[in-house]
XYZ file of C-alpha atoms in Angstrom:
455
model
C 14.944 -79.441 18.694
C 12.933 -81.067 15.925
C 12.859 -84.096 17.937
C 10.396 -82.058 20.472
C 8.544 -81.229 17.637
C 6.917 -84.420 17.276
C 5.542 -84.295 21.149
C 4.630 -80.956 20.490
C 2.350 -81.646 17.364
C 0.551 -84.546 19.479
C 0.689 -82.491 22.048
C -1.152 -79.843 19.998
C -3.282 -81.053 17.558
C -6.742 -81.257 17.648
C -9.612 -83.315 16.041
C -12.923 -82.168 14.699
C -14.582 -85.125 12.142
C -14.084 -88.333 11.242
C -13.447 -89.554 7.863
C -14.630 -92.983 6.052
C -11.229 -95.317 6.346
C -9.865 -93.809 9.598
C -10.633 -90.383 11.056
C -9.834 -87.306 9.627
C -7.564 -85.019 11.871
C -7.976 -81.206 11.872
C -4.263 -79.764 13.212
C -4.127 -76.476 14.617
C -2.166 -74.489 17.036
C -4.377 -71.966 19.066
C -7.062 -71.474 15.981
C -10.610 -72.304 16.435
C -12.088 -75.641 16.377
C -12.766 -77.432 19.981
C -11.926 -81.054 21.107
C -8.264 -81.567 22.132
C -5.894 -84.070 21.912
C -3.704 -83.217 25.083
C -4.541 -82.337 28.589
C -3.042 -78.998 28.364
C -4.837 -75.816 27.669
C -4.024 -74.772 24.403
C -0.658 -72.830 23.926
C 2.731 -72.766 21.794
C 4.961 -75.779 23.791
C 4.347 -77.660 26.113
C 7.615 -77.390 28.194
C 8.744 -80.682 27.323
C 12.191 -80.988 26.520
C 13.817 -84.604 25.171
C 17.168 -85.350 26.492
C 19.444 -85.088 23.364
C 22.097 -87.023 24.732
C 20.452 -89.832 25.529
C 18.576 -90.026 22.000
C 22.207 -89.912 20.477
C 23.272 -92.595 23.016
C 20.485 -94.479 21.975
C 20.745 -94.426 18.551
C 24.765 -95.509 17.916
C 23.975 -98.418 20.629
C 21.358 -100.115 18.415
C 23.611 -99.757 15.075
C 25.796 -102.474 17.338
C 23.097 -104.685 14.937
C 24.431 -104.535 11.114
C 27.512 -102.141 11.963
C 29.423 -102.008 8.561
C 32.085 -100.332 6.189
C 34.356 -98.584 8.626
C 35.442 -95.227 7.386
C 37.377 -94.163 10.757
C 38.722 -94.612 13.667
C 35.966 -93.511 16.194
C 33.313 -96.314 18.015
C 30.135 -94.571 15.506
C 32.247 -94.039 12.486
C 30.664 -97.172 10.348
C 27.778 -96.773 8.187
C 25.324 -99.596 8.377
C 24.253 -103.016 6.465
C 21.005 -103.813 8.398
C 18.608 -105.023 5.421
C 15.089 -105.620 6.519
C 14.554 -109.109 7.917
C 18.131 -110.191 8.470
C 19.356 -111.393 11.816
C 20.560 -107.932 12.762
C 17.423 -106.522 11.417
C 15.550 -109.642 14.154
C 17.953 -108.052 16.884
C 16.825 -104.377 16.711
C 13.566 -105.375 16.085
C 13.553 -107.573 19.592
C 15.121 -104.322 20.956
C 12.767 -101.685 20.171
C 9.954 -103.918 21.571
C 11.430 -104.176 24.478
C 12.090 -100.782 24.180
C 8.393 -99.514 23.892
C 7.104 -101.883 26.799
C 8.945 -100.319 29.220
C 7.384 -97.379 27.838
C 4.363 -98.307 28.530
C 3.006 -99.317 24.993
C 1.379 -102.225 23.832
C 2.731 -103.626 20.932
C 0.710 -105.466 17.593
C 2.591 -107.102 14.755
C 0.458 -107.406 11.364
C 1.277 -109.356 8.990
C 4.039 -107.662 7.389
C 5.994 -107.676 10.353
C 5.103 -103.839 10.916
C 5.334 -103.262 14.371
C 2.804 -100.380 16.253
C 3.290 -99.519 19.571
C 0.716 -97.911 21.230
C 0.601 -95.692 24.322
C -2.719 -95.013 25.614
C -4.171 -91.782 26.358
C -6.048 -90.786 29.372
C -9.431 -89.732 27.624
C -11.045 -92.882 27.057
C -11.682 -91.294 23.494
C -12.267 -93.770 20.970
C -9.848 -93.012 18.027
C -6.576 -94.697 16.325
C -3.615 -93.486 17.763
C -1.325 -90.878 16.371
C 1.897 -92.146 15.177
C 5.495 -91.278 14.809
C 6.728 -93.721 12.106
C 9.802 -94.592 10.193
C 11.787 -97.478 9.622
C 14.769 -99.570 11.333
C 16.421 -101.411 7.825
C 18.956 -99.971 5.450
C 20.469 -100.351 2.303
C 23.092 -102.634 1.695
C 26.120 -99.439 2.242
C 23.643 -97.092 4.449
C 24.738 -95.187 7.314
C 23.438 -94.797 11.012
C 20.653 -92.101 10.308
C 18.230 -92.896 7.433
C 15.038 -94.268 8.840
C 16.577 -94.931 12.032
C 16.835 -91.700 13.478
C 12.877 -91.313 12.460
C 12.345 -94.635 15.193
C 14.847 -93.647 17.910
C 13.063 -89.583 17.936
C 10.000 -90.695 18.088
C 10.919 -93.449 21.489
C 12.518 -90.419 22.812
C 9.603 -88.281 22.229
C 8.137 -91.074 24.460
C 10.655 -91.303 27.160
C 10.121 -87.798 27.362
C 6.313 -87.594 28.010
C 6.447 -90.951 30.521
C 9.504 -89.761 32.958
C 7.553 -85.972 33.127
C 4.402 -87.981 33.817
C 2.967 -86.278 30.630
C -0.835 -87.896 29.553
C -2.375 -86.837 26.037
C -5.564 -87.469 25.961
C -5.680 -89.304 22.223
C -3.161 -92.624 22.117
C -0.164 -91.651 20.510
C 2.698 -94.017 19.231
C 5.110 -95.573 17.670
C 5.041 -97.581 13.738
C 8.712 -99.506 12.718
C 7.369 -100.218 9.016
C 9.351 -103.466 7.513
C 11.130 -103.599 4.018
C 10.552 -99.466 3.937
C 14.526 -99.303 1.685
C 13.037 -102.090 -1.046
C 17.149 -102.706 -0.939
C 16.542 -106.551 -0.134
C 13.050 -107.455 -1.330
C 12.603 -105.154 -4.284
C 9.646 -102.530 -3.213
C 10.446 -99.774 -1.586
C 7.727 -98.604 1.449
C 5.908 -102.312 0.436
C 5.008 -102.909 4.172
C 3.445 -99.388 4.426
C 1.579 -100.034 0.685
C 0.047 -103.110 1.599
C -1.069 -101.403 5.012
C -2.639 -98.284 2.735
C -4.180 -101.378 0.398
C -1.714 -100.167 -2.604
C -0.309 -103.096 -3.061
C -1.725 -107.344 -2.688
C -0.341 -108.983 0.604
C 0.543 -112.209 -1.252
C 1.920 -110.185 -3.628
C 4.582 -108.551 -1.006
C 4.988 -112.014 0.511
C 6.355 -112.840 -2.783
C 9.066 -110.580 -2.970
C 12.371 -112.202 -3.340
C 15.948 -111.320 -1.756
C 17.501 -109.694 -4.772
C 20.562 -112.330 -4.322
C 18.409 -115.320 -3.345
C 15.604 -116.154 -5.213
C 14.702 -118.959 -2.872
C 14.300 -116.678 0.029
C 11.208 -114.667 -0.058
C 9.575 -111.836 2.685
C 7.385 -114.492 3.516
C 9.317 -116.685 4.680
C 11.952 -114.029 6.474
C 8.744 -112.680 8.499
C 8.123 -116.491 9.223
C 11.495 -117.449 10.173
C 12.535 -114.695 12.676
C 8.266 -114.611 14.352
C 7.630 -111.209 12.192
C 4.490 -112.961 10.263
C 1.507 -111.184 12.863
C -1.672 -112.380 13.276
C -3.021 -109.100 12.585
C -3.744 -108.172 8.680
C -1.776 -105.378 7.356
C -4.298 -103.159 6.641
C -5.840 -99.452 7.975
C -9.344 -101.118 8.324
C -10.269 -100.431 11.564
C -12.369 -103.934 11.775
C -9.288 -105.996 10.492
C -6.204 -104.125 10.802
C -4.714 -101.113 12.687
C -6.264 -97.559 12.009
C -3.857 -94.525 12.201
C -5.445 -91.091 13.226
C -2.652 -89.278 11.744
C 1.319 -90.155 10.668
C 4.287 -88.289 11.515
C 7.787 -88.889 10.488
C 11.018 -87.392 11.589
C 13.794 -88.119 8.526
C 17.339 -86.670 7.334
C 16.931 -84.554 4.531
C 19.056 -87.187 2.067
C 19.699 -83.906 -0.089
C 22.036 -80.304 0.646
C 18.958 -77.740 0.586
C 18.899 -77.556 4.182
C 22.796 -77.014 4.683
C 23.308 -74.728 1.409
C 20.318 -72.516 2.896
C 21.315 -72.723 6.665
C 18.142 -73.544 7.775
C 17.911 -76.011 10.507
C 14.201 -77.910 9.864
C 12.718 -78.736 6.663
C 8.556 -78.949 6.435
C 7.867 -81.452 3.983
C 5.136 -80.581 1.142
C 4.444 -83.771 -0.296
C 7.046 -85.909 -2.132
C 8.218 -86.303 -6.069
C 6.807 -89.257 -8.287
C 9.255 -91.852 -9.142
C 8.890 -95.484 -10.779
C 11.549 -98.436 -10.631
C 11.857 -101.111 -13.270
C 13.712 -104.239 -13.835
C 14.872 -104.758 -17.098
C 15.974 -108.378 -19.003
C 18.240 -108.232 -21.714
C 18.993 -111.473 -23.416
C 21.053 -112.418 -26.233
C 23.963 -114.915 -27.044
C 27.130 -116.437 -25.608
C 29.676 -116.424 -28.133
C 34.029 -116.645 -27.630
C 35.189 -113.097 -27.514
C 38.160 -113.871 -30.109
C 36.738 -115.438 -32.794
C 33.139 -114.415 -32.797
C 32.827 -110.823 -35.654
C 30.914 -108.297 -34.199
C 28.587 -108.073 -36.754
C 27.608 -111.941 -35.448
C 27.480 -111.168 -31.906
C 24.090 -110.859 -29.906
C 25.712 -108.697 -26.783
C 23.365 -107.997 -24.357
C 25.900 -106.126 -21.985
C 26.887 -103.453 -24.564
C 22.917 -102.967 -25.337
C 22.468 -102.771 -21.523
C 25.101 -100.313 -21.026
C 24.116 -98.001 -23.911
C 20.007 -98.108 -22.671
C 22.061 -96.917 -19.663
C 23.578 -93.875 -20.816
C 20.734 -92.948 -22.970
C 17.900 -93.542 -19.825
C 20.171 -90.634 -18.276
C 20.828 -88.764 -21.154
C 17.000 -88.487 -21.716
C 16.300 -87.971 -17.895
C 18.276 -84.539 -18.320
C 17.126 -83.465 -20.973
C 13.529 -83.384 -19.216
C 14.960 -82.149 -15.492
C 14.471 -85.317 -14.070
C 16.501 -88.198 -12.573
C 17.266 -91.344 -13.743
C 19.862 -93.879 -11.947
C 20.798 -97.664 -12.441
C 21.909 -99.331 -8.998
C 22.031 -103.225 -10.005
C 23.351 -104.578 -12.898
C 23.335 -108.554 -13.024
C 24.988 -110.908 -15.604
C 25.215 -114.681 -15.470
C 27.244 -116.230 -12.527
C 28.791 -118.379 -14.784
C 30.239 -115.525 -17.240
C 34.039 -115.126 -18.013
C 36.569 -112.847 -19.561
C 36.566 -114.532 -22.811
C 32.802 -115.211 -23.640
C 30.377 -112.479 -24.529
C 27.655 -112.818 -21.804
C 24.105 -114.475 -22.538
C 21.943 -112.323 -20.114
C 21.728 -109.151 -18.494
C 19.829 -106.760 -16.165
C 19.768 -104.122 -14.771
C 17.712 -101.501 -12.336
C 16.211 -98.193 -14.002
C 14.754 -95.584 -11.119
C 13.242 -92.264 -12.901
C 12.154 -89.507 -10.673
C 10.693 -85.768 -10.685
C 7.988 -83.623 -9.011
C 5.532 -84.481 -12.085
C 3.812 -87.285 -12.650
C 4.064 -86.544 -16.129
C 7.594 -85.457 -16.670
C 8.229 -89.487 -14.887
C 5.709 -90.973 -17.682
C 7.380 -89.052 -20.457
C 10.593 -90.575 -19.730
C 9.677 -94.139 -19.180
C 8.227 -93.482 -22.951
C 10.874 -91.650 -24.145
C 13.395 -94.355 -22.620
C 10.972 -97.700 -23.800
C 11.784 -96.021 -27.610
C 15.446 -95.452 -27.164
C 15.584 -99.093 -25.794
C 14.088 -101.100 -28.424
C 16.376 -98.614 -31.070
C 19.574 -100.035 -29.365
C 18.321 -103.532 -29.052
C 18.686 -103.386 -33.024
C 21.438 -101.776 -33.330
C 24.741 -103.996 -32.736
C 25.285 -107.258 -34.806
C 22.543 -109.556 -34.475
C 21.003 -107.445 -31.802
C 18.604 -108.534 -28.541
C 15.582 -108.648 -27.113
C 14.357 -107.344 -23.668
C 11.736 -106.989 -21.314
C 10.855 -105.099 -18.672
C 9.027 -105.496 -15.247
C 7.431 -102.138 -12.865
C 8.427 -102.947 -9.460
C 7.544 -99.853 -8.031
C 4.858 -97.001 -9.171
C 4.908 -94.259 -6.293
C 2.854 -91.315 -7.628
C 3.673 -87.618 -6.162
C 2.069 -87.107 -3.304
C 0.876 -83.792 -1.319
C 0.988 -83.862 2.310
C -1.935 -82.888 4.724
C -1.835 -79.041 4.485
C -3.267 -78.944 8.385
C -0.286 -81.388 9.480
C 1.967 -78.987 7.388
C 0.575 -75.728 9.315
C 1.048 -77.959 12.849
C 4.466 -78.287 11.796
C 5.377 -74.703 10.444
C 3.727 -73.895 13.765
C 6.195 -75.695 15.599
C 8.843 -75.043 13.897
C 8.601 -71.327 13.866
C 8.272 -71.286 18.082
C 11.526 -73.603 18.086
C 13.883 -72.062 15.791
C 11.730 -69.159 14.301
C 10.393 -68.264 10.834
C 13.920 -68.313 9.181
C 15.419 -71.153 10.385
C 12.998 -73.345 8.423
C 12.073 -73.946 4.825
C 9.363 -75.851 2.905
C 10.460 -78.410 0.598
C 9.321 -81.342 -1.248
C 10.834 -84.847 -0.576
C 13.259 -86.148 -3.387
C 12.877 -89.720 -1.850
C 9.952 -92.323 -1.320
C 9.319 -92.120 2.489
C 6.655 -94.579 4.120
C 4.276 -91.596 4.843
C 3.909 -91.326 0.961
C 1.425 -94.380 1.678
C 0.005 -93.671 4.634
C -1.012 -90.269 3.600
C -3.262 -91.789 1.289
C -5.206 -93.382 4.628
C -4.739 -90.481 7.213
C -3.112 -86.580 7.989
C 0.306 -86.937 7.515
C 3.428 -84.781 6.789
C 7.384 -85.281 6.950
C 10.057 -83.012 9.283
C 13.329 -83.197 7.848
C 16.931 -82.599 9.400
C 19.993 -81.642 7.533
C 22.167 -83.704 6.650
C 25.953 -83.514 6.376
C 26.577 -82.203 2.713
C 23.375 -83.972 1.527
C 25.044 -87.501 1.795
C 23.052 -90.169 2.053
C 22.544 -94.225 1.211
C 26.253 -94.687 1.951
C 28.351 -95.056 5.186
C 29.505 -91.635 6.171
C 26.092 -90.221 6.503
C 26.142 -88.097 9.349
C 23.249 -85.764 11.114
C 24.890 -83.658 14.233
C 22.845 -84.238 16.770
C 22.765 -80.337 17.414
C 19.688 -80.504 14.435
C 17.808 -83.289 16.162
């Protein structure tokens, strides 16, 4: 199972130099260099086996905490509304330190609220520990897998190695990253950028719920005892160091399932930017104002809209609006005075992503002339994730793995369509992605589903 893929790449890999932020990590299976990470001698598995029943257990008893959107009749047939730093959020957070104590662990909280426990090894070698990472929130209509499978794997993967009595030599753990969805405070992975020094602290603190302007991450870490002493930072003199990051996701996409393959290794991931735009014009009556005379900044919204995707196609890429906002106070009969809305553009290239954002900022300011009176607008960058490529000796640990669990065509290489948290991290340590399929690709809505047959 995948899930035993994550013990087995700990249980595998191997350093052989240290690097300048944190140390550099060398991942082999059998092949040359010397120092190892476990206590075994080297060889293909290491016989451990993670009980699949209890992970699934596991996993539909914490989604008791922001259960939502009912689509059938069964106990796990909800999809989730867990947002990062909610009460529910609090809940599974209290949980999963619980969790990881029995285990064992230590646990630090920095100041982003991202939570790393820690179980040590039996070497008394001085490096950061290798983690399994993911993330506990979800969007607003999510479902029970995104993120949160990545958490529960990687305490089985634990469970596993403490009831066999199983010791790596090298500490090995456990990282719940905070706000990793962006789907309440508007940044996706921020907690993991401002770790990887990608993105100002205060600046993250900042962030406001995209409903409630008055309630910021700052004071949500504050409120429910997420603020850590500890900065949020890979500095191993101020913050906490990662040797290397592994993370255990769904798919979110049909590649997997279309190609019957059971594991994806993940390359790297595509380049995407998300921006909020302001369009502002006029209130006028809706009967007796011409429309040469209007100033309509919903119609101008709506048309940048279909032209952002229109243009988006016409380059292969993506582009998607998920928010669109008008005033509170707006009614049938009155042209609104304000609008905005979300713009997300994504592809492979960072190029192809710039191109559009130009392509689109023309297009925009066309339409903002074009009706009546016309608008104006601006724009704000809220999130800038460059593509990334993944540690090509965590890639081989995991191709290793893969091909002793399911064999060499039951996996495939592919490149992540979605901003994980180990786009960050792999900027500060080795780091690569395993992805499950995912039933018919659906994702970020309630009837997500992973069989726990591909875990």
């Amino acid at each position: 199972m995948p899930v035993s893929m994550l013990a087995r790449a700990v249980d595998m890999s191997r350093a052989v130099a240290a690097g300048r932020q944190c140390q550099t990590l060398r991942w082999s299976f059998g092949a040359s260099p010397t120092r190892q990470f476990s206590t075994s001698s080297p060889r293909l598995s290491s016989g451990l086996k993670i009980n699949a029943d209890r992970l699934n257990k596991t996993l539909h008893e914490t989604c008791q905490w922001g259960a939502a959107h009912r689509y059938g009749s069964g106990p796990t047939q909800t999809g989730m509304a867990r947002l990062a730093l909610t009460d529910d959020d609090a809940r599974a957070r209290r949980w999963f330190a619980e969790e990881v104590k029995r285990l064992g662990c230590s646990l630090t909280v920095d100041q982003m609220g991202n939570m790393f426990a820690k179980r040590p090894g039996s070497g008394n070698i001085k490096a950061p520990m290798i983690a399994m990472g993911s993330h506990l929130d979800t969007q607003p209509r999510g479902g029970r897998y995104d993120g949160i499978l990545g958490v529960m794997a990687a305490i089985e993967a634990l469970r596993t190695m403490e009831e066999n009595g199983y010791r790596t030599n090298f500490d090995v753990g456990i990282v719940n990253w905070t706000n990793e969805e962006g789907a309440r405070f508007p940044k996706s992975m921020v907690s993991s950028g401002v770790w990887a020094g990608a993105i100002p602290v205060e600046k993250a603190w900042d962030l406001a719920d995209v409903f409630d302007p008055a309630t910021t991450m700052k004071s949500e870490l504050q409120k429910h005892g997420y603020l850590g002493e500890m900065a949020c930072s890979s500095d191993a003199s101020t913050g906490v160091p990662l040797s290397a990051h592994f993370e255990l996701h769904i798919e979110q996409g049909p590649i997997l399932e279309r190609a019957n393959k059971k594991i994806g290794v993940v390359s790297g991931a595509q380049a995407y930017k998300w921006f909020t735009f302001t369009v502002v014009g006029r209130d006028a009556h809706t009967g007796t104002t011409p429309l040469e005379a209007r100033s309509d900044p919903l119609l101008a919204a709506a048309k940048m809209i279909a032209r952002s995707h229109t243009i988006a196609k016409e380059h292969g890429a993506l582009a998607s609006t998920g928010i669109v906002k008008i005033p509170v106070n707006s009614s049938t009969n009155t042209i609104a005075s304000q609008t905005s809305f979300t713009l997300d553009i994504r592809h492979p290239e960072d190029s192809v992503v710039a191109e559009v954002e130009k392509l689109c900022l023309d297009s925009f300011h066309q339409i903002a002339k074009e009706d009546g009176r016309g608008v104006s607008f601006s724009w704000t960058l809220d999130t800038d994730s460059p593509a990334v490529k993944f540690d090509k000796e965590c890639i081989r640990a995991v191709e290793a793995a893969a091909d002793n669990l399911v064999g060499p065509d039951g996996w495939l290489p592919v490149t992540s369509g979605a901003g994980h948290d180990s786009v960050y991290t792999s900027s500060k340590c080795p780091t690569t992605m395993i992805f499950v399929p995912c039933r018919d690709g659906v994702s970020h809505h309630p009837e997500e589903y992973c069989s726990p047959e591909d875990w």
